[in-house]
CSV table of C-alpha atoms and ligand atoms in Angstrom, one decimal:
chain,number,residue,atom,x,y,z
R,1,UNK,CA,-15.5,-19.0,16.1
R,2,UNK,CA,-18.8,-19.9,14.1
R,3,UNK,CA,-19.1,-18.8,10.6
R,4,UNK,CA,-19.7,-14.6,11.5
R,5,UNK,CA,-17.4,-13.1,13.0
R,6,UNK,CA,-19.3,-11.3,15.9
R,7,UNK,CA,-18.1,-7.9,17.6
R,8,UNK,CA,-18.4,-5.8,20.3
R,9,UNK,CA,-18.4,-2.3,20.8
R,10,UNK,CA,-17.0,0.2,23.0
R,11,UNK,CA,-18.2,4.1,23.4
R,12,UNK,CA,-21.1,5.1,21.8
R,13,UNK,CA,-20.4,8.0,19.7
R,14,UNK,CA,-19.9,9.4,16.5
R,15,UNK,CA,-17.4,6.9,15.2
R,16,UNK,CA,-19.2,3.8,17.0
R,17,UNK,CA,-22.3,5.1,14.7
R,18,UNK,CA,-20.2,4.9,11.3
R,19,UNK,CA,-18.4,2.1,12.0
R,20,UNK,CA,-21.7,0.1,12.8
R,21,UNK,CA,-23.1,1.1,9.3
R,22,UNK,CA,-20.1,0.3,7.7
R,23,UNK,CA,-19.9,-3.1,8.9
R,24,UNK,CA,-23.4,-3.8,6.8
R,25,UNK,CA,-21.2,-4.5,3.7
R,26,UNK,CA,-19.3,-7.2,5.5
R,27,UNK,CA,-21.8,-10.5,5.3
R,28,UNK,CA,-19.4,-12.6,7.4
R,29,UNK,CA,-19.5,-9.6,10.5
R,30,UNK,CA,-22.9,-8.9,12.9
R,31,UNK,CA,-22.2,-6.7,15.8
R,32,UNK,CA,-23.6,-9.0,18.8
R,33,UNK,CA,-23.0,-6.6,22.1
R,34,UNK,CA,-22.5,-2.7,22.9
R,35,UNK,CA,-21.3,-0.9,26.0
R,36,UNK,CA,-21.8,2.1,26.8
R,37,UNK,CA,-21.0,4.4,30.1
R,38,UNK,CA,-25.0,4.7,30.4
R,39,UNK,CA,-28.0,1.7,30.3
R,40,UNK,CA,-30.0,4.5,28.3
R,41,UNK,CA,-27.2,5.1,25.6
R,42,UNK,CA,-26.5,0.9,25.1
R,43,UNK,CA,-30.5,0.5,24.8
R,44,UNK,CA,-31.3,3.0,22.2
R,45,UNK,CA,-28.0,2.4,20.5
R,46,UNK,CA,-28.7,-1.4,20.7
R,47,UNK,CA,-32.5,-1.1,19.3
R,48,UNK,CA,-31.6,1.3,16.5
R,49,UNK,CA,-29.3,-1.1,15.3
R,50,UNK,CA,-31.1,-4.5,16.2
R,51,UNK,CA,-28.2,-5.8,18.0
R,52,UNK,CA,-29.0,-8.0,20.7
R,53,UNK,CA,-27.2,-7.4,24.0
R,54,UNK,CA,-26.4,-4.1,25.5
R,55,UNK,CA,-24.1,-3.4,28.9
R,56,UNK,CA,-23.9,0.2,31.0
R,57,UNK,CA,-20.6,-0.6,31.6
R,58,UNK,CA,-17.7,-1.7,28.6
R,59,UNK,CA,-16.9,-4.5,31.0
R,60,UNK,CA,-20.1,-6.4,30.3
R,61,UNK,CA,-19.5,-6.1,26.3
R,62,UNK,CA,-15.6,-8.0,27.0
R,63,UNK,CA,-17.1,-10.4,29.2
R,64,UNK,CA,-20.1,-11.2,26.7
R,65,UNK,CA,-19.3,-15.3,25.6
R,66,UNK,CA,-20.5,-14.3,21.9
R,67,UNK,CA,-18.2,-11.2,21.3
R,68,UNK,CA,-15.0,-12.6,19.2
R,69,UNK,CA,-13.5,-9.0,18.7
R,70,UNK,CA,-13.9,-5.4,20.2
R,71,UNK,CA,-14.3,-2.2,18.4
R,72,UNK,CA,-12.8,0.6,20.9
R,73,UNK,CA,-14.3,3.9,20.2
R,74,UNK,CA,-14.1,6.0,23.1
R,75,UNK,CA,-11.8,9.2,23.4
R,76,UNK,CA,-7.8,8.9,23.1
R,77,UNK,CA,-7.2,8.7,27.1
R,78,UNK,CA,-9.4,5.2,27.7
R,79,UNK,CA,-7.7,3.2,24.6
R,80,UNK,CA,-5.3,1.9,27.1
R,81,UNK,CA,-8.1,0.9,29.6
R,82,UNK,CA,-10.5,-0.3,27.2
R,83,UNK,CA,-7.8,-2.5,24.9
R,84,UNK,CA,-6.4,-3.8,28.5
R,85,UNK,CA,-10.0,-4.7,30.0
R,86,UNK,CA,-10.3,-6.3,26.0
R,87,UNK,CA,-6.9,-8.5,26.2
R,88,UNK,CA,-7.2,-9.2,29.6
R,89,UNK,CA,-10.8,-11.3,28.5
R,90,UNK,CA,-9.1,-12.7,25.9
R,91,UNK,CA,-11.2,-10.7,23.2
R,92,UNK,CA,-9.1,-9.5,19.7
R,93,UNK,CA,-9.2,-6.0,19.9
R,94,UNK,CA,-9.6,-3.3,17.1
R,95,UNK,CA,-8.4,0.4,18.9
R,96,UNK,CA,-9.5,3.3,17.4
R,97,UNK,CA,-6.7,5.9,16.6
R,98,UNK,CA,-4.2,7.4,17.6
R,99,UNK,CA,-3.5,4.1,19.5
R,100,UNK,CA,-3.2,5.3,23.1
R,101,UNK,CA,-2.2,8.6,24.7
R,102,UNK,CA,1.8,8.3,24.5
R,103,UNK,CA,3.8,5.3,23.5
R,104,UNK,CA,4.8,3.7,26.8
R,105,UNK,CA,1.0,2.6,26.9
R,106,UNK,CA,1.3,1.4,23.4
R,107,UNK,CA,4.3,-0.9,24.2
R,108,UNK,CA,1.8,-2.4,27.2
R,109,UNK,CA,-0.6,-3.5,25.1
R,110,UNK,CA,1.5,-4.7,22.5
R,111,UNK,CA,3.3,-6.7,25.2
R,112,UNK,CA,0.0,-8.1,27.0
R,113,UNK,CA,-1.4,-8.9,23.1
R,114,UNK,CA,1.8,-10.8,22.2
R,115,UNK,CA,2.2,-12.6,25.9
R,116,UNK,CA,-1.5,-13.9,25.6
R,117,UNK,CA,-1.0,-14.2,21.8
R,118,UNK,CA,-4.3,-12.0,21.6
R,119,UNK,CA,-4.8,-10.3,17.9
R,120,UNK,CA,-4.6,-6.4,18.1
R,121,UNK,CA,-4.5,-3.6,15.4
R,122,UNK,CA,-4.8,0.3,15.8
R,123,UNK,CA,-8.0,1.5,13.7
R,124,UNK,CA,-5.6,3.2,10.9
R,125,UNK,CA,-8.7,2.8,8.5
R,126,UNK,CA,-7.3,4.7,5.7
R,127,UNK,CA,-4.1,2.4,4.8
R,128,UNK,CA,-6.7,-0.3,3.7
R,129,UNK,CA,-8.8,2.1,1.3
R,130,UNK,CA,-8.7,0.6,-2.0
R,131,UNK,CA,-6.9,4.0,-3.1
R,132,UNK,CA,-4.3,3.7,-0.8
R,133,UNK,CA,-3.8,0.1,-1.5
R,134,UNK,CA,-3.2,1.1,-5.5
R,135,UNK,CA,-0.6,3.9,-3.9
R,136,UNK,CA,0.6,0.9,-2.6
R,137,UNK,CA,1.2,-1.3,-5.8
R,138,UNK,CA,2.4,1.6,-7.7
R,139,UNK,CA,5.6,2.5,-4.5
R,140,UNK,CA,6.7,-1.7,-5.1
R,141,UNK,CA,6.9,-1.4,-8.9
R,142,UNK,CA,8.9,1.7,-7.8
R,143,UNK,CA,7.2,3.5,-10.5
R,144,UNK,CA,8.1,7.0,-9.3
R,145,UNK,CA,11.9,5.9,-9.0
R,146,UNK,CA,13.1,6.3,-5.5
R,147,UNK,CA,11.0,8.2,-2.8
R,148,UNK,CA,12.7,12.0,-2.2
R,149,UNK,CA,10.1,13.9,-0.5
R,150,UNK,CA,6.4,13.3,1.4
R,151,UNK,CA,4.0,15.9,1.6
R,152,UNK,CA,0.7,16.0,3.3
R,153,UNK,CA,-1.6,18.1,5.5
R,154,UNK,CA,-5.1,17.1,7.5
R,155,UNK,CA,-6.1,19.9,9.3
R,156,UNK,CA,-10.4,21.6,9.8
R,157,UNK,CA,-11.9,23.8,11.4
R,158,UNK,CA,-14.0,22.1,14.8
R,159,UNK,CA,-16.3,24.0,16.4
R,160,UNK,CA,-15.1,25.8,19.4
R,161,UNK,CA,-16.4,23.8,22.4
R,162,UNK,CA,-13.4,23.5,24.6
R,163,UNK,CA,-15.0,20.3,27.1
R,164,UNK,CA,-15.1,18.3,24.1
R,165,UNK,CA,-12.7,16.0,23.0
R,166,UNK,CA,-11.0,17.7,20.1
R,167,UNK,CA,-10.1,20.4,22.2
R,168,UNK,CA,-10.2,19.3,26.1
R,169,UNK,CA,-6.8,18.7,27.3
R,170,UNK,CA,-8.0,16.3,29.8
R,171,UNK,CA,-9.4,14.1,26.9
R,172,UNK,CA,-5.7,14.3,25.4
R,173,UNK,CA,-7.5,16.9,22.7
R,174,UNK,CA,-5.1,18.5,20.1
R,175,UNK,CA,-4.5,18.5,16.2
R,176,UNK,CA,-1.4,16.0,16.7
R,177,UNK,CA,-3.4,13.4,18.5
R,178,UNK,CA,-6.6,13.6,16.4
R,179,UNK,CA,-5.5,13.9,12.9
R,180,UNK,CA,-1.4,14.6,12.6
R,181,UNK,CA,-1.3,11.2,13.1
R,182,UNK,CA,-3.0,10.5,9.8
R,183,UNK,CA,0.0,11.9,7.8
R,184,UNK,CA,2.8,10.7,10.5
R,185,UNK,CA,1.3,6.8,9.6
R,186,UNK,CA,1.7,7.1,5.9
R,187,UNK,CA,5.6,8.8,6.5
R,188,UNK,CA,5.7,5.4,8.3
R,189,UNK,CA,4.4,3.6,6.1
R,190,UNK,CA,5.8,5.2,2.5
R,191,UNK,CA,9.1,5.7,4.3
R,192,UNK,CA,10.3,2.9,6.5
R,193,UNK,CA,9.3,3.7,9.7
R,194,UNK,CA,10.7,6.5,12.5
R,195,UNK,CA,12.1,9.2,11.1
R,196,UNK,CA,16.0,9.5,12.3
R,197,UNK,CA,15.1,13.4,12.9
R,198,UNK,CA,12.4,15.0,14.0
R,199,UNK,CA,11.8,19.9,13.9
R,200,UNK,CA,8.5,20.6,15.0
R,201,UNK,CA,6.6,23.6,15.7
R,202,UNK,CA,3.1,23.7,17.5
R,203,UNK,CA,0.7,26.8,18.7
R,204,UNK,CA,-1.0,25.7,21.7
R,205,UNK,CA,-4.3,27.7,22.3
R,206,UNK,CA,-6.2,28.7,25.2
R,207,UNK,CA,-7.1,25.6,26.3
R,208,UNK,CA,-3.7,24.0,26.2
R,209,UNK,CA,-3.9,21.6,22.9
R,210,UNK,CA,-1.8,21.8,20.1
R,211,UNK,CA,-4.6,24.1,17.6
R,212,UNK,CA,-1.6,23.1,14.3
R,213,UNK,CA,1.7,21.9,14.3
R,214,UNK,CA,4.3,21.6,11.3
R,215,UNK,CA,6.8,18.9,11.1
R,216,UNK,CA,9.7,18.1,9.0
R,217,UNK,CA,11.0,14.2,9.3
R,218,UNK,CA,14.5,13.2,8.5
R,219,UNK,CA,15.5,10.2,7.0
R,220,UNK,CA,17.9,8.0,5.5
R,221,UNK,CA,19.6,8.8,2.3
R,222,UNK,CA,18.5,12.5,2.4
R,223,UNK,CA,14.4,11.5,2.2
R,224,UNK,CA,12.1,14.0,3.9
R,225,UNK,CA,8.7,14.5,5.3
R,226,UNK,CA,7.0,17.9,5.7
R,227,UNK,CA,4.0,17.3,7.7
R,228,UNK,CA,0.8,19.6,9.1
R,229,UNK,CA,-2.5,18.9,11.2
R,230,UNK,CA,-4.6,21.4,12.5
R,231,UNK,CA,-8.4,21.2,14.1
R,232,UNK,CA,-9.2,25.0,14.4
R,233,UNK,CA,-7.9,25.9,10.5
R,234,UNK,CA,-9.5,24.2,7.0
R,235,UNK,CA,-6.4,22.5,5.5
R,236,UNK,CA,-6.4,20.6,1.5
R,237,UNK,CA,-5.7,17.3,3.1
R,238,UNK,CA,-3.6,16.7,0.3
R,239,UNK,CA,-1.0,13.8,0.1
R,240,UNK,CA,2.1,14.6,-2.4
R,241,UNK,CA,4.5,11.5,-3.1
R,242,UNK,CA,7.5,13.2,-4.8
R,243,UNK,CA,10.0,10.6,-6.0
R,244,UNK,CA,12.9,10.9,-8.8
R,245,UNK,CA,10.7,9.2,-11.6
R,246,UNK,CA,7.2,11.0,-10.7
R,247,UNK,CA,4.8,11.7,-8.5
R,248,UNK,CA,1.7,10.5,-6.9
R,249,UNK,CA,-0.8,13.1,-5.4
R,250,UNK,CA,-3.7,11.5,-3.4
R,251,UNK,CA,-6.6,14.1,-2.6
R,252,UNK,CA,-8.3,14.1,0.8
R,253,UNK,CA,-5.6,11.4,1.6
R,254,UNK,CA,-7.0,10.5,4.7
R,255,UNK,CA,-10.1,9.2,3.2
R,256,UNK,CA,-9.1,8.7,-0.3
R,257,UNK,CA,-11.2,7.7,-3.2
R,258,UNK,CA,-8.6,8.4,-6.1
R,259,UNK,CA,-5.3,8.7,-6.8
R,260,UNK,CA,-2.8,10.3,-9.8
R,261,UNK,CA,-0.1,9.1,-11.0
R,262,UNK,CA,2.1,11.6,-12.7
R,263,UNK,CA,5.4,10.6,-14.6
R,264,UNK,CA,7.9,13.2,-16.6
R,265,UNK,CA,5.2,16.1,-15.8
R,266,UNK,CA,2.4,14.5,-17.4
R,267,UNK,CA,-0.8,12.3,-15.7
R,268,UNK,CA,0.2,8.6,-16.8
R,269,UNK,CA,-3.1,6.6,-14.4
R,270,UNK,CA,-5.6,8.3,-12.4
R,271,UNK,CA,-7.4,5.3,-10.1
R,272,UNK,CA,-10.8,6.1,-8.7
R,273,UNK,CA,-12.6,4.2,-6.1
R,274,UNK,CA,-15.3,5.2,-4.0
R,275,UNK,CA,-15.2,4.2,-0.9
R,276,UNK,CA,-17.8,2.1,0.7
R,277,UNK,CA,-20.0,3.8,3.3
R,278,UNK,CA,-17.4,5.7,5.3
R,279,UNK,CA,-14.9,3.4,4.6
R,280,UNK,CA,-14.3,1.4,8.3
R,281,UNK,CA,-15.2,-1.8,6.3
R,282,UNK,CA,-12.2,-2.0,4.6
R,283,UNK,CA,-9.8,-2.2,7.9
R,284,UNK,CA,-12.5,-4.3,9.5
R,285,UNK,CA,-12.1,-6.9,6.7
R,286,UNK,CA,-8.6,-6.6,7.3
R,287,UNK,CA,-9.0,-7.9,11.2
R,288,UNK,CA,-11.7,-10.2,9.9
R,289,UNK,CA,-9.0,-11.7,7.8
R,290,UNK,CA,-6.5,-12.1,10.3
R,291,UNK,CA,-8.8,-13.6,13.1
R,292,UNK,CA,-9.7,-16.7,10.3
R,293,UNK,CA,-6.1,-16.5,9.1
R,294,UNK,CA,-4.9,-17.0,13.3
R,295,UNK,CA,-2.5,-14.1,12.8
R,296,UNK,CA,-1.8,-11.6,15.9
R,297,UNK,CA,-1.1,-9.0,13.9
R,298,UNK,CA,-2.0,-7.1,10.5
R,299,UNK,CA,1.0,-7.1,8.1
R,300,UNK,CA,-0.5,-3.6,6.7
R,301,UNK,CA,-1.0,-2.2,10.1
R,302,UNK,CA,1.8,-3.7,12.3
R,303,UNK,CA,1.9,-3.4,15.9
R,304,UNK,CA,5.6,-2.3,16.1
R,305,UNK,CA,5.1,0.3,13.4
R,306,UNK,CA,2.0,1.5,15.8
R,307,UNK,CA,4.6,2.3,18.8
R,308,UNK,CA,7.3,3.9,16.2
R,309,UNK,CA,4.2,5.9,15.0
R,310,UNK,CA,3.3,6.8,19.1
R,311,UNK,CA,6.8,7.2,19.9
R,312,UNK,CA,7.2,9.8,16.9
R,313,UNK,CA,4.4,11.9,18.4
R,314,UNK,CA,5.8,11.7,22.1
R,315,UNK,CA,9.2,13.5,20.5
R,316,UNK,CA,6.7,16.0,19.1
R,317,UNK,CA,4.7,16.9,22.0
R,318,UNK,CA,7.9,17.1,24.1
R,319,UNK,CA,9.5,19.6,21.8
R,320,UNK,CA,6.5,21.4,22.8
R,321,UNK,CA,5.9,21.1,26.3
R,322,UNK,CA,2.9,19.3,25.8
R,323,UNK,CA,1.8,17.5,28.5
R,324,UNK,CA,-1.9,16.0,29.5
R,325,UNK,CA,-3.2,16.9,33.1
R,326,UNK,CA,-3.0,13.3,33.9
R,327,UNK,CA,0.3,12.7,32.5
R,328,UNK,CA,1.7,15.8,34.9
R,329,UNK,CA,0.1,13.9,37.8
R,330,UNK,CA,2.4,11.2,37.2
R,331,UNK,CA,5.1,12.1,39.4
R,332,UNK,CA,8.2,10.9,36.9
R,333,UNK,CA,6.2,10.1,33.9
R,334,UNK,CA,8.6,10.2,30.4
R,335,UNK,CA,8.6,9.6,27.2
R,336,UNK,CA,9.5,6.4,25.7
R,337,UNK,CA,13.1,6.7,23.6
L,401,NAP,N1,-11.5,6.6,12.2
L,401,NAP,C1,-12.1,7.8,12.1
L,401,NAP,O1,-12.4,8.2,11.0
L,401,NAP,C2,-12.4,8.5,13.3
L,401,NAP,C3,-13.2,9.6,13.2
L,401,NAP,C4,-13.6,10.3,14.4
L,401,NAP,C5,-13.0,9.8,15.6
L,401,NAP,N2,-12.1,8.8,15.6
L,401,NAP,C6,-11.6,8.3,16.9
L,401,NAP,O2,-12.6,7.6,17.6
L,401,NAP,C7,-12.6,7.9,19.0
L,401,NAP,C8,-13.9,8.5,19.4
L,401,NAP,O3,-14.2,9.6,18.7
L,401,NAP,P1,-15.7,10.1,18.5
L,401,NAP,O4,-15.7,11.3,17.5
L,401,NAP,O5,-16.6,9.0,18.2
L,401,NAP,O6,-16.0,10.7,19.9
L,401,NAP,P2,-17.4,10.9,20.6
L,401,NAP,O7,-18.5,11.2,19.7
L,401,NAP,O8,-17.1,11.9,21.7
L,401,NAP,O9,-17.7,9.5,21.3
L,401,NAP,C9,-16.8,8.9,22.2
L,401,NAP,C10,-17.6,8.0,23.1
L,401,NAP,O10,-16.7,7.5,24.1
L,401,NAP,C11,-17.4,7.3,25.3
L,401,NAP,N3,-16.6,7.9,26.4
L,401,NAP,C12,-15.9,7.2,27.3
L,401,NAP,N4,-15.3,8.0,28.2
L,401,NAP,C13,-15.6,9.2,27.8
L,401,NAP,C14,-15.3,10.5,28.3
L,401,NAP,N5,-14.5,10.7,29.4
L,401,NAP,N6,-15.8,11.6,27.7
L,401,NAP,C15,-16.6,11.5,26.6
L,401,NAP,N7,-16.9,10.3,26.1
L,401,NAP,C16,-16.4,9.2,26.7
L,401,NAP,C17,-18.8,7.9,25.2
L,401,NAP,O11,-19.7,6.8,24.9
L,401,NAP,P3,-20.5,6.2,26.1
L,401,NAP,O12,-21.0,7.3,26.9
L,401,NAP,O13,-21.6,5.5,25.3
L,401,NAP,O14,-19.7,5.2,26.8
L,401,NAP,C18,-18.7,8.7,23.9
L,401,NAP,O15,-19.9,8.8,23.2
L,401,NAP,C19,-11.4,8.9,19.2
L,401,NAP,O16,-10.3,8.2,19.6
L,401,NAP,C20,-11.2,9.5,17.8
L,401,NAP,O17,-9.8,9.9,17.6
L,401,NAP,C21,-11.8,8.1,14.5
């Protein structure tokens, strides 16, 4: 690996273009190849961003010499495919979320990663905001006393276009998929993991998807997690730490720029820090990190708490009969334990 850390780029769309600007703050990261499903797509996205080589196909991109690390930004049912195709070439991957379509395919590419000792991380961005990080520090000086309670909610209001992703089942659309598994990774990650029990509730609409769901977690010692997502209803996207010391309320928690701190009823810090860009840079630093470090894995974002995190939402979407076309076409297909 020469000095820059050079990556590739899978899927062209909306989050490939934000991520691409984002990377601009990194000086040690330059975006060397993207792929794209169409030789028009990889061109113009190539020349509007001066990178030098573009594929039609995301083989091309995992095959490319230069590439030291892919980027996979293409719709929750090709994570699988695209992080395999990545491992396979030996490239470190960086996989957008949620990680894959149910956990089984999670534990493959955690297996395949670990066997070829291959870095991977799912793109949870917002655990490495510098917001998040402070929420962080606060929880280990166990400022707020012992956790009791988590609260948070991500839910908006798409547009109604039911072949796109957010609401096509046959791109694994839904509000559990897309954005509930912004506030099941910080239960994870604030609480210790899988929840011992798991009551959910989900409306599926006319096309199939879960529209909102509600969730309340069990865990040990009594804690608990009440949970919400939803993509066709505007939602606070607030996040509400509630321990027996204080509490610690994070606005727009999935990309947070501040955070409170609140002890015996009355503010005792407020942090504010606004994000860079978007705020991809952050977790790309993170796998930046790791690659010159030689670690596998991210600490912050670990690769077994990604498949407690996957097989969380598999107990969710079979309370709900939720299944994806292609998952009913697999004669015995079932849920991970
Ligand atoms: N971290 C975040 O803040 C964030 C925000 C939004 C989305 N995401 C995640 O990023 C991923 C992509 O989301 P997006 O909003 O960027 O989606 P998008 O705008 O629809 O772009 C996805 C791209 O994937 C490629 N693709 C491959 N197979 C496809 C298929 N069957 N149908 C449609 N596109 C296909 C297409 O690029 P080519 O035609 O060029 O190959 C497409 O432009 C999703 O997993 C989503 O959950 C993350």
């Amino acid at each position: 690996m020469e000095n820059k850390i050079k990556w590739g780029i899978l899927g062209l769309g909306n989050i490939a273009h934000a991520f691409v600007e984002d990377l601009k703050f990194l000086t040690e990261a330059e975006v060397v190849a993207v792929g794209s499903r169409s030789d028009e797509r990889a061109t113009a996205f190539a020349q509007q961003y001066n990178i030098p080589n573009s594929y039609g196909c995301y083989e091309g991109v995992v095959q490319d010499p230069k590439v030291d690390v892919i980027y996979i930004a293409t719709p929750h049912p090709s994570h699988e495919e695209c992080a395999m195709l990545s491992l396979k070439a030996g490239k470190a991957v960086l996989c957008e979320k949620p990680f894959t379509v149910h956990a089984k395919e999670t534990d493959e590419l955690i297996t395949c990663a670990r066997e070829n000792k291959i870095f991977l991380m799912e793109a949870m961005w917002s655990r490495f905001l510098p917001a998040i990080v402070k929420v962080r520090e606060w929880l280990a000086k166990g400022v707020i006393g012992e956790i009791r309670q988590f609260k948070a909610d991500f839910g908006f209001r798409c547009d109604w276009k039911p072949e796109g992703r957010l609401l096509n089942p046959k791109l694994a659309g839904g509000a559990l998929l897309d954005v509930g598994v912004y506030p099941i990774s910080f239960a994870s990650m604030i609480l210790g993991g899988r929840p011992a029990r798991i009551l959910s509730l989900a409306h599926l609409g006319i096309t199939g998807v879960d529209e909102q769901f509600s969730a309340v977690f069990g865990y040990k010692a009594g804690k608990m997690a009440l949970l919400s997502g939803a993509i066709r209803t505007e939602t606070p996207k607030d996040a509400w730490i509630i321990g027996t010391e204080g509490v610690i309320h994070v606005p727009n928690f999935w990309r947070a720029d501040s955070a409170t701190l609140w002890l015996q009823g009355k503010q005792a810090e407020h942090y504010e820090m606004p994000l860079e860009g978007t705020g991809k840079s952050y977790e790309a630093a993170e796998v930046m990190r790791c690659l010159r470090a030689g670690k596998l894995e991210s600490d912050i974002m670990p690769l077994d708490e990604s498949l407690g995190i996957m097989k969380t939402m598999d107990i969710m979407r079979n309370q709900w009969g939720l299944l994806y076309p292609f998952e009913r076409k697999v004669a015995r297909f079932s849920f991970l334990e």
